[in-house]
mmCIF file of C-alpha atoms and ligand atoms in Angstrom:
data_model
loop_
_atom_site.group_PDB
_atom_site.id
_atom_site.type_symbol
_atom_site.label_atom_id
_atom_site.label_comp_id
_atom_site.label_asym_id
_atom_site.label_seq_id
_atom_site.Cartn_x
_atom_site.Cartn_y
_atom_site.Cartn_z
ATOM 1 C CA ALA A 239 39.221 13.934 -24.456
ATOM 2 C CA LYS A 240 40.908 13.079 -21.201
ATOM 3 C CA LYS A 241 40.266 16.547 -19.831
ATOM 4 C CA LEU A 242 36.606 16.435 -20.843
ATOM 5 C CA GLY A 243 36.230 13.071 -19.072
ATOM 6 C CA GLY A 244 37.739 14.571 -15.948
ATOM 7 C CA ASP A 245 35.365 17.540 -15.978
ATOM 8 C CA ARG A 246 32.467 15.225 -16.440
ATOM 9 C CA ALA A 247 33.526 13.271 -13.394
ATOM 10 C CA VAL A 248 33.665 16.474 -11.360
ATOM 11 C CA LEU A 249 30.255 17.528 -12.617
ATOM 12 C CA PHE A 250 28.851 14.112 -11.813
ATOM 13 C CA ASN A 251 30.234 14.266 -8.293
ATOM 14 C CA LEU A 252 28.761 17.706 -7.757
ATOM 15 C CA GLU A 253 25.385 16.448 -8.872
ATOM 16 C CA MET A 254 25.676 13.497 -6.575
ATOM 17 C CA ASN A 255 26.626 15.810 -3.763
ATOM 18 C CA ASP A 256 23.624 18.051 -4.512
ATOM 19 C CA ARG A 257 21.405 15.023 -4.453
ATOM 20 C CA LEU A 258 22.801 13.879 -1.134
ATOM 21 C CA VAL A 259 22.396 17.331 0.401
ATOM 22 C CA HIS A 260 18.882 17.520 -0.966
ATOM 23 C CA ARG A 261 17.988 14.121 0.476
ATOM 24 C CA LEU A 262 19.501 15.097 3.808
ATOM 25 C CA GLU A 263 17.463 18.313 3.878
ATOM 26 C CA MET A 264 14.345 16.434 2.926
ATOM 27 C CA LYS A 265 14.919 13.956 5.750
ATOM 28 C CA ASN A 266 15.187 16.814 8.231
ATOM 29 C CA HIS A 267 11.897 18.278 7.041
ATOM 30 C CA LEU A 268 10.248 14.873 7.084
ATOM 31 C CA ARG A 269 11.258 14.584 10.747
ATOM 32 C CA LYS A 270 8.971 17.534 11.536
ATOM 33 C CA ALA A 271 6.206 16.592 9.124
ATOM 34 C CA ILE A 272 4.118 14.634 11.641
ATOM 35 C CA ASP A 273 4.143 17.380 14.277
ATOM 36 C CA GLN A 274 3.452 20.048 11.674
ATOM 37 C CA GLU A 275 0.510 17.997 10.442
ATOM 38 C CA GLU A 276 1.811 17.821 6.906
ATOM 39 C CA LEU A 277 1.111 14.103 6.609
ATOM 40 C CA THR A 278 -2.372 12.915 5.707
ATOM 41 C CA VAL A 279 -3.863 9.618 4.699
ATOM 42 C CA PHE A 280 -5.821 9.250 1.464
ATOM 43 C CA TYR A 281 -8.092 6.327 0.630
ATOM 44 C CA GLN A 282 -8.606 4.511 -2.640
ATOM 45 C CA PRO A 283 -11.770 2.395 -3.001
ATOM 46 C CA ILE A 284 -11.470 -1.335 -3.680
ATOM 47 C CA TYR A 285 -14.172 -2.831 -5.859
ATOM 48 C CA HIS A 286 -15.635 -6.362 -5.892
ATOM 49 C CA LEU A 287 -15.883 -7.276 -9.563
ATOM 50 C CA GLU A 288 -18.704 -9.784 -9.345
ATOM 51 C CA SER A 289 -21.087 -7.860 -7.086
ATOM 52 C CA GLN A 290 -19.978 -4.407 -8.306
ATOM 53 C CA GLN A 291 -19.850 -3.294 -4.679
ATOM 54 C CA ILE A 292 -17.173 -1.281 -2.929
ATOM 55 C CA VAL A 293 -15.801 -3.562 -0.237
ATOM 56 C CA GLY A 294 -12.882 -1.630 1.190
ATOM 57 C CA CYS A 295 -10.140 0.891 0.618
ATOM 58 C CA GLU A 296 -6.363 1.194 0.746
ATOM 59 C CA ALA A 297 -4.768 3.811 2.981
ATOM 60 C CA LEU A 298 -2.108 5.766 1.072
ATOM 61 C CA LEU A 299 0.057 8.332 2.786
ATOM 62 C CA ARG A 300 0.484 11.866 1.443
ATOM 63 C CA TRP A 301 3.052 14.509 2.377
ATOM 64 C CA ASP A 302 2.045 18.080 1.698
ATOM 65 C CA SER A 303 5.291 19.864 2.602
ATOM 66 C CA SER A 304 5.482 23.608 3.262
ATOM 67 C CA ILE A 305 8.873 23.536 1.496
ATOM 68 C CA TYR A 306 8.523 21.006 -1.328
ATOM 69 C CA GLY A 307 4.800 20.976 -2.001
ATOM 70 C CA SER A 308 3.293 17.550 -2.417
ATOM 71 C CA VAL A 309 5.938 14.818 -2.288
ATOM 72 C CA SER A 310 5.267 11.336 -3.646
ATOM 73 C CA PRO A 311 5.383 8.464 -1.147
ATOM 74 C CA ALA A 312 7.656 6.735 -3.666
ATOM 75 C CA THR A 313 10.180 9.471 -2.735
ATOM 76 C CA PHE A 314 9.625 9.988 0.961
ATOM 77 C CA ILE A 315 8.855 6.441 2.176
ATOM 78 C CA PRO A 316 12.411 5.298 1.265
ATOM 79 C CA LEU A 317 13.789 8.350 3.131
ATOM 80 C CA ALA A 318 11.612 7.478 6.114
ATOM 81 C CA GLU A 319 12.936 3.914 5.985
ATOM 82 C CA GLU A 320 16.584 5.045 5.831
ATOM 83 C CA THR A 321 16.188 7.324 8.842
ATOM 84 C CA GLY A 322 14.054 5.010 10.928
ATOM 85 C CA LEU A 323 11.307 7.665 10.846
ATOM 86 C CA ILE A 324 9.107 5.014 9.266
ATOM 87 C CA VAL A 325 8.453 3.600 12.730
ATOM 88 C CA ALA A 326 6.719 6.807 13.893
ATOM 89 C CA ILE A 327 5.183 7.496 10.489
ATOM 90 C CA GLY A 328 3.931 3.932 10.206
ATOM 91 C CA LYS A 329 2.330 4.157 13.628
ATOM 92 C CA TYR A 330 0.644 7.395 12.583
ATOM 93 C CA VAL A 331 -0.820 5.750 9.458
ATOM 94 C CA LEU A 332 -2.104 2.747 11.437
ATOM 95 C CA LYS A 333 -3.815 5.081 13.907
ATOM 96 C CA GLU A 334 -5.277 7.371 11.258
ATOM 97 C CA ALA A 335 -6.600 4.407 9.297
ATOM 98 C CA CYS A 336 -8.376 3.072 12.402
ATOM 99 C CA ARG A 337 -9.639 6.503 13.467
ATOM 100 C CA ASN A 338 -10.977 7.118 9.959
ATOM 101 C CA TRP A 339 -12.510 3.644 9.790
ATOM 102 C CA LYS A 340 -14.441 4.685 12.905
ATOM 103 C CA SER A 341 -15.770 7.743 11.027
ATOM 104 C CA LEU A 342 -16.878 5.533 8.151
ATOM 105 C CA GLN A 343 -18.560 3.156 10.563
ATOM 106 C CA LYS A 344 -20.461 5.993 12.259
ATOM 107 C CA VAL A 345 -22.186 6.903 8.995
ATOM 108 C CA GLY A 346 -23.072 3.325 8.176
ATOM 109 C CA TYR A 347 -20.080 2.050 6.197
ATOM 110 C CA ASP A 348 -19.307 -0.563 8.818
ATOM 111 C CA HIS A 349 -18.733 -3.338 6.275
ATOM 112 C CA LEU A 350 -15.757 -1.711 4.509
ATOM 113 C CA PHE A 351 -12.239 -2.904 5.228
ATOM 114 C CA VAL A 352 -9.240 -0.657 5.377
ATOM 115 C CA SER A 353 -5.897 -1.913 4.130
ATOM 116 C CA VAL A 354 -2.628 -0.390 5.375
ATOM 117 C CA ASN A 355 0.866 -0.636 3.856
ATOM 118 C CA VAL A 356 3.569 -1.792 6.250
ATOM 119 C CA SER A 357 7.335 -1.407 5.793
ATOM 120 C CA ALA A 358 9.826 -4.146 6.601
ATOM 121 C CA ILE A 359 11.272 -2.280 9.607
ATOM 122 C CA GLN A 360 7.787 -1.885 11.095
ATOM 123 C CA PHE A 361 6.832 -5.502 10.455
ATOM 124 C CA GLN A 362 10.065 -6.772 11.992
ATOM 125 C CA SER A 363 9.814 -4.656 15.127
ATOM 126 C CA VAL A 364 9.329 -6.828 18.239
ATOM 127 C CA THR A 365 6.456 -4.600 19.373
ATOM 128 C CA PHE A 366 4.553 -4.722 16.061
ATOM 129 C CA ILE A 367 1.885 -7.237 17.119
ATOM 130 C CA ASP A 368 1.249 -5.434 20.409
ATOM 131 C CA GLU A 369 0.917 -2.123 18.563
ATOM 132 C CA ILE A 370 -1.643 -3.584 16.186
ATOM 133 C CA LYS A 371 -3.601 -5.089 19.062
ATOM 134 C CA ALA A 372 -3.587 -1.808 20.999
ATOM 135 C CA ILE A 373 -4.696 0.295 18.030
ATOM 136 C CA LEU A 374 -7.504 -2.071 17.030
ATOM 137 C CA HIS A 375 -8.655 -2.087 20.627
ATOM 138 C CA GLU A 376 -8.467 1.701 21.002
ATOM 139 C CA TYR A 377 -10.747 2.332 18.010
ATOM 140 C CA ALA A 378 -12.776 -0.869 18.357
ATOM 141 C CA VAL A 379 -12.055 -1.864 14.767
ATOM 142 C CA PRO A 380 -13.112 -5.448 13.973
ATOM 143 C CA PRO A 381 -9.833 -7.228 13.086
ATOM 144 C CA ASN A 382 -11.389 -8.856 10.008
ATOM 145 C CA LEU A 383 -11.928 -5.370 8.518
ATOM 146 C CA PHE A 384 -8.330 -4.397 9.084
ATOM 147 C CA HIS A 385 -5.866 -5.587 6.433
ATOM 148 C CA LEU A 386 -2.126 -5.181 6.064
ATOM 149 C CA GLU A 387 -0.080 -5.061 2.845
ATOM 150 C CA LEU A 388 3.474 -6.370 2.834
ATOM 151 C CA THR A 389 5.859 -6.921 -0.038
ATOM 152 C CA GLU A 390 7.487 -10.238 -0.815
ATOM 153 C CA SER A 391 10.918 -8.884 0.087
ATOM 154 C CA THR A 392 9.650 -7.802 3.517
ATOM 155 C CA MET A 393 8.516 -11.345 4.243
ATOM 156 C CA LEU A 394 11.542 -13.051 2.743
ATOM 157 C CA GLN A 395 14.129 -11.050 4.708
ATOM 158 C CA ASN A 396 13.537 -13.468 7.562
ATOM 159 C CA ILE A 397 11.032 -16.054 6.469
ATOM 160 C CA ASP A 398 10.803 -17.929 9.794
ATOM 161 C CA ARG A 399 10.164 -14.745 11.765
ATOM 162 C CA ALA A 400 7.684 -13.651 9.097
ATOM 163 C CA ILE A 401 5.733 -16.911 9.342
ATOM 164 C CA GLU A 402 5.591 -16.497 13.113
ATOM 165 C CA THR A 403 4.365 -12.886 12.931
ATOM 166 C CA LEU A 404 1.879 -13.690 10.168
ATOM 167 C CA GLY A 405 0.563 -16.546 12.297
ATOM 168 C CA LYS A 406 -0.082 -14.125 15.159
ATOM 169 C CA LEU A 407 -1.870 -11.707 12.849
ATOM 170 C CA LYS A 408 -4.014 -14.546 11.559
ATOM 171 C CA GLN A 409 -4.886 -15.494 15.148
ATOM 172 C CA LEU A 410 -5.977 -11.907 15.717
ATOM 173 C CA GLY A 411 -8.127 -12.144 12.592
ATOM 174 C CA VAL A 412 -6.129 -9.544 10.647
ATOM 175 C CA LYS A 413 -5.820 -10.333 6.929
ATOM 176 C CA VAL A 414 -2.528 -9.897 5.129
ATOM 177 C CA ALA A 415 -1.933 -9.273 1.428
ATOM 178 C CA ILE A 416 1.282 -9.626 -0.543
ATOM 179 C CA ASP A 417 1.684 -6.311 -2.336
ATOM 180 C CA ASP A 418 3.187 -5.811 -5.812
ATOM 181 C CA PHE A 419 2.916 -9.540 -6.405
ATOM 182 C CA GLY A 420 4.851 -10.775 -9.412
ATOM 183 C CA THR A 421 7.617 -8.178 -9.294
ATOM 184 C CA GLY A 422 9.940 -10.137 -7.004
ATOM 185 C CA TYR A 423 12.353 -12.763 -8.165
ATOM 186 C CA SER A 424 11.558 -15.447 -5.649
ATOM 187 C CA SER A 425 10.055 -18.820 -6.411
ATOM 188 C CA LEU A 426 6.419 -19.577 -5.748
ATOM 189 C CA SER A 427 7.203 -22.388 -3.316
ATOM 190 C CA TYR A 428 7.388 -20.100 -0.282
ATOM 191 C CA LEU A 429 3.768 -19.059 -0.805
ATOM 192 C CA LYS A 430 2.246 -22.255 0.529
ATOM 193 C CA ASN A 431 3.983 -21.761 3.888
ATOM 194 C CA LEU A 432 2.793 -18.206 4.438
ATOM 195 C CA PRO A 433 -0.422 -17.671 6.405
ATOM 196 C CA ILE A 434 -1.667 -14.851 4.160
ATOM 197 C CA SER A 435 -5.048 -14.262 2.562
ATOM 198 C CA THR A 436 -4.559 -12.087 -0.523
ATOM 199 C CA LEU A 437 -2.313 -11.481 -3.521
ATOM 200 C CA LYS A 438 -2.231 -7.995 -5.005
ATOM 201 C CA VAL A 439 -1.293 -8.265 -8.664
ATOM 202 C CA ASP A 440 1.198 -5.504 -9.398
ATOM 203 C CA LYS A 441 -0.045 -2.643 -11.528
ATOM 204 C CA SER A 442 2.786 -3.070 -14.020
ATOM 205 C CA PHE A 443 0.995 -6.195 -15.292
ATOM 206 C CA VAL A 444 -2.497 -4.726 -15.096
ATOM 207 C CA GLN A 445 -1.768 -1.478 -16.922
ATOM 208 C CA SER A 446 -0.855 -3.263 -20.131
ATOM 209 C CA LEU A 447 -3.554 -5.935 -20.005
ATOM 210 C CA GLU A 448 -4.878 -6.682 -23.469
ATOM 211 C CA SER A 449 -6.307 -9.826 -24.970
ATOM 212 C CA GLY A 450 -3.496 -12.033 -26.156
ATOM 213 C CA SER A 451 -0.765 -10.076 -24.338
ATOM 214 C CA ALA A 452 2.019 -11.628 -22.262
ATOM 215 C CA ASP A 453 0.743 -9.697 -19.260
ATOM 216 C CA LEU A 454 -2.640 -11.356 -19.626
ATOM 217 C CA ALA A 455 -0.940 -14.750 -19.403
ATOM 218 C CA ILE A 456 0.954 -13.618 -16.291
ATOM 219 C CA VAL A 457 -2.129 -12.227 -14.554
ATOM 220 C CA GLN A 458 -4.072 -15.349 -15.448
ATOM 221 C CA SER A 459 -1.447 -17.609 -13.911
ATOM 222 C CA VAL A 460 -1.239 -15.486 -10.742
ATOM 223 C CA ILE A 461 -5.011 -15.791 -10.357
ATOM 224 C CA THR A 462 -4.850 -19.539 -10.940
ATOM 225 C CA VAL A 463 -2.133 -19.931 -8.300
ATOM 226 C CA ALA A 464 -4.143 -17.790 -5.894
ATOM 227 C CA GLN A 465 -7.267 -19.886 -6.413
ATOM 228 C CA GLY A 466 -5.311 -23.079 -5.863
ATOM 229 C CA LEU A 467 -4.035 -21.716 -2.562
ATOM 230 C CA ASN A 468 -7.416 -20.285 -1.548
ATOM 231 C CA LEU A 469 -6.196 -16.710 -1.705
ATOM 232 C CA GLU A 470 -8.089 -13.658 -2.841
ATOM 233 C CA THR A 471 -6.745 -11.552 -5.697
ATOM 234 C CA VAL A 472 -6.745 -7.788 -6.023
ATOM 235 C CA ALA A 473 -5.683 -6.230 -9.321
ATOM 236 C CA GLU A 474 -4.134 -2.810 -8.736
ATOM 237 C CA GLY A 475 -3.792 -0.005 -11.267
ATOM 238 C CA VAL A 476 -6.973 -0.766 -13.231
ATOM 239 C CA GLU A 477 -7.354 2.260 -15.495
ATOM 240 C CA THR A 478 -9.802 1.206 -18.204
ATOM 241 C CA LEU A 479 -13.092 -0.623 -18.634
ATOM 242 C CA GLU A 480 -11.350 -3.068 -20.978
ATOM 243 C CA GLN A 481 -8.903 -4.048 -18.247
ATOM 244 C CA GLN A 482 -11.728 -4.419 -15.761
ATOM 245 C CA LEU A 483 -13.675 -6.691 -18.106
ATOM 246 C CA LEU A 484 -10.627 -8.867 -18.773
ATOM 247 C CA LEU A 485 -10.037 -9.202 -15.028
ATOM 248 C CA GLU A 486 -13.639 -10.181 -14.511
ATOM 249 C CA GLU A 487 -13.273 -12.869 -17.158
ATOM 250 C CA LEU A 488 -10.166 -14.153 -15.394
ATOM 251 C CA ASN A 489 -12.172 -14.446 -12.145
ATOM 252 C CA CYS A 490 -10.089 -11.869 -10.323
ATOM 253 C CA SER A 491 -12.035 -11.020 -7.172
ATOM 254 C CA LEU A 492 -11.181 -7.376 -6.488
ATOM 255 C CA ALA A 493 -10.032 -4.352 -8.485
ATOM 256 C CA GLN A 494 -8.463 -1.061 -7.540
ATOM 257 C CA GLY A 495 -7.427 1.773 -9.819
ATOM 258 C CA TYR A 496 -8.182 5.111 -11.398
ATOM 259 C CA TYR A 497 -11.004 3.561 -13.430
ATOM 260 C CA VAL A 498 -13.066 3.209 -10.241
ATOM 261 C CA ALA A 499 -11.522 6.087 -8.281
ATOM 262 C CA LYS A 500 -8.254 7.805 -7.399
ATOM 263 C CA PRO A 501 -7.018 7.967 -3.809
ATOM 264 C CA MET A 502 -8.794 10.802 -1.937
ATOM 265 C CA PRO A 503 -9.094 12.364 1.523
ATOM 266 C CA LEU A 504 -11.632 10.912 3.954
ATOM 267 C CA ASP A 505 -14.263 13.674 3.372
ATOM 268 C CA ALA A 506 -14.105 13.134 -0.363
ATOM 269 C CA LEU A 507 -14.368 9.376 0.136
ATOM 270 C CA LEU A 508 -17.546 9.820 2.177
ATOM 271 C CA GLU A 509 -19.080 11.980 -0.557
ATOM 272 C CA TRP A 510 -17.911 9.597 -3.240
ATOM 273 C CA LEU A 511 -19.380 6.560 -1.469
ATOM 274 C CA LYS A 512 -22.710 8.337 -1.070
ATOM 275 C CA ALA A 513 -22.845 9.197 -4.767
ATOM 276 C CA TYR A 514 -21.708 5.700 -5.767
ATOM 277 C CA GLU A 515 -24.690 4.082 -4.096
ATOM 278 C CA ILE A 516 -27.252 6.152 -5.952
HETATM 279 P P1 C2E B 822 1.405 0.650 -3.551
HETATM 280 O O1 C2E B 822 1.196 0.105 -2.189
HETATM 281 O O2 C2E B 822 1.652 -0.323 -4.648
HETATM 282 O O3 C2E B 822 0.127 1.549 -3.832
HETATM 283 C C1 C2E B 822 -0.500 1.659 -5.073
HETATM 284 C C2 C2E B 822 -0.035 2.879 -5.820
HETATM 285 O O4 C2E B 822 -0.638 2.892 -7.108
HETATM 286 C C3 C2E B 822 -0.450 4.179 -5.152
HETATM 287 O O5 C2E B 822 0.575 5.131 -5.397
HETATM 288 C C4 C2E B 822 -1.719 4.549 -5.924
HETATM 289 O O6 C2E B 822 -2.027 5.916 -5.872
HETATM 290 C C5 C2E B 822 -1.318 4.114 -7.301
HETATM 291 N N1 C2E B 822 -2.465 3.825 -8.156
HETATM 292 C C6 C2E B 822 -3.684 3.384 -7.805
HETATM 293 N N2 C2E B 822 -4.463 3.193 -8.884
HETATM 294 C C7 C2E B 822 -3.701 3.507 -9.953
HETATM 295 C C8 C2E B 822 -3.944 3.502 -11.371
HETATM 296 O O7 C2E B 822 -5.023 3.170 -11.864
HETATM 297 N N3 C2E B 822 -2.913 3.882 -12.159
HETATM 298 C C9 C2E B 822 -1.689 4.252 -11.653
HETATM 299 N N4 C2E B 822 -0.742 4.620 -12.510
HETATM 300 N N5 C2E B 822 -1.436 4.251 -10.334
HETATM 301 C C10 C2E B 822 -2.429 3.892 -9.496
HETATM 302 P P2 C2E B 822 1.051 6.139 -4.271
HETATM 303 O O8 C2E B 822 -0.119 6.556 -3.447
HETATM 304 O O9 C2E B 822 1.877 7.175 -4.951
HETATM 305 O O10 C2E B 822 1.985 5.240 -3.369
HETATM 306 C C11 C2E B 822 3.199 4.734 -3.848
HETATM 307 C C12 C2E B 822 3.774 3.697 -2.925
HETATM 308 O O11 C2E B 822 4.190 4.290 -1.686
HETATM 309 C C13 C2E B 822 2.763 2.616 -2.514
HETATM 310 O O12 C2E B 822 2.655 1.680 -3.561
HETATM 311 C C14 C2E B 822 3.429 2.075 -1.273
HETATM 312 O O13 C2E B 822 4.459 1.167 -1.614
HETATM 313 C C15 C2E B 822 4.061 3.328 -0.672
HETATM 314 N N6 C2E B 822 3.181 3.834 0.398
HETATM 315 C C16 C2E B 822 2.123 4.667 0.335
HETATM 316 N N7 C2E B 822 1.579 4.885 1.557
HETATM 317 C C17 C2E B 822 2.330 4.157 2.429
HETATM 318 C C18 C2E B 822 2.284 3.954 3.859
HETATM 319 O O14 C2E B 822 1.420 4.452 4.581
HETATM 320 N N8 C2E B 822 3.257 3.137 4.386
HETATM 321 C C19 C2E B 822 4.207 2.536 3.616
HETATM 322 N N9 C2E B 822 5.127 1.760 4.205
HETATM 323 N N10 C2E B 822 4.282 2.699 2.279
HETATM 324 C C20 C2E B 822 3.347 3.497 1.703
HETATM 325 CA CA1 CA B 823 -0.178 -1.306 -1.323
HETATM 326 CA CA1 CA B 824 1.050 -2.363 -4.878
HETATM 327 CA CA1 CA B 825 4.762 -0.594 -3.991
#
C-alpha cells in the first residue's frame, strides 16, 4: 500500500508539472494573441424587462487560438491576470468596445450602452481614469452609454482607493456595475459607500430560479436591496421564459442570457438587432 501511495504521488506531481508547462505555453501564446489578431470581442444583448426593448450589450472577449482553438475567457483571463498581459488585453477590449459602439451608432443604434468587464489590476492602475477618458474622447462615445463591470473583490481589495476611482468615473458620467453580485462573502454594509449604479445578479442564482426556491428568495432580496439604494438590477444567465417572467414579477429591471440571445460578433449583433425590431 505504501508503494502504491508513493507512485500515486509521483503521478500526481507529473500531472501537476504537465499542467504548469501547459499553462506556461498557453501564456506564451496569449502574449502573441493580440498582434496575431486572435482576440475578438463578442456582444450579448441586454434586455429591459418592462419595455421589452434592447437597451445595451455586454462586451465579452473571445480567444480563437491557432494552437488551442477557441479558449474560454474563464481559462485565459486568469492567465492574462497572472502575467500582467491583462493590462494590454484590457486596453484592447476597451478600445474595441468603443470602436464597435461607433459602428452601432452609425447605423442608428445610438441609444444602446456597451458594458465592459474590468480586472482588478486594470482598475487599480494609476492611469486607468486617463485611459478611459482618452478612449471615450477618441471614439466620441457618450460616457453615459459606456458602462464598466467590476467584481466585489476588485473593489474590496482597497476600498478607499476604489471609492476614489469610482467617484471619478461617476464624475465622468460612466456607470459602474458590480458583477457576479451575491457570490462574494462580504457584508452588504460596504454597498452604501460605493458610488455605483447597478448590481448584476450572478447567474448561479438565476439559472435555478423557480417559484418557491431558495434562489428566488435570494434574488428577491438582492432586488429589494438594490431598489432601496437606488441601483439598477441586471439578472445574468436568463435561459428560460419562466425565469424571465419570475424576474419581471420581482421588478428586476434588466435581463441578459441565452433566452434573449447568446454573445455574438458585431456583424451578427447588427443583423440580430435588425431582425429583433421587426
Ligand atoms: P461574466 O462577466 O459573468 O460574463 C457572463 C458570462 O455568462 C459570459 O461567459 C456569458 O457568455 C455567459 N452567459 C451569458 N448568458 C448565459 C446563459 O444564459 N447561460 C449561461 N450558462 N451562461 C451565460 P463568458 O463569455 O465565457 O465569460 C466568462 C467570464 O470571463 C466573464 O464572466 C468575465 O468574468 C470574464 N471576461 C470575459 N470577457 C472579459 C474581458 O474583456 N475582460 C475581463 N477582465 N474579463 C472578461
Ligand atoms: Ca460581466
Ligand atoms: Ca457576471
Ligand atoms: Ca465572472
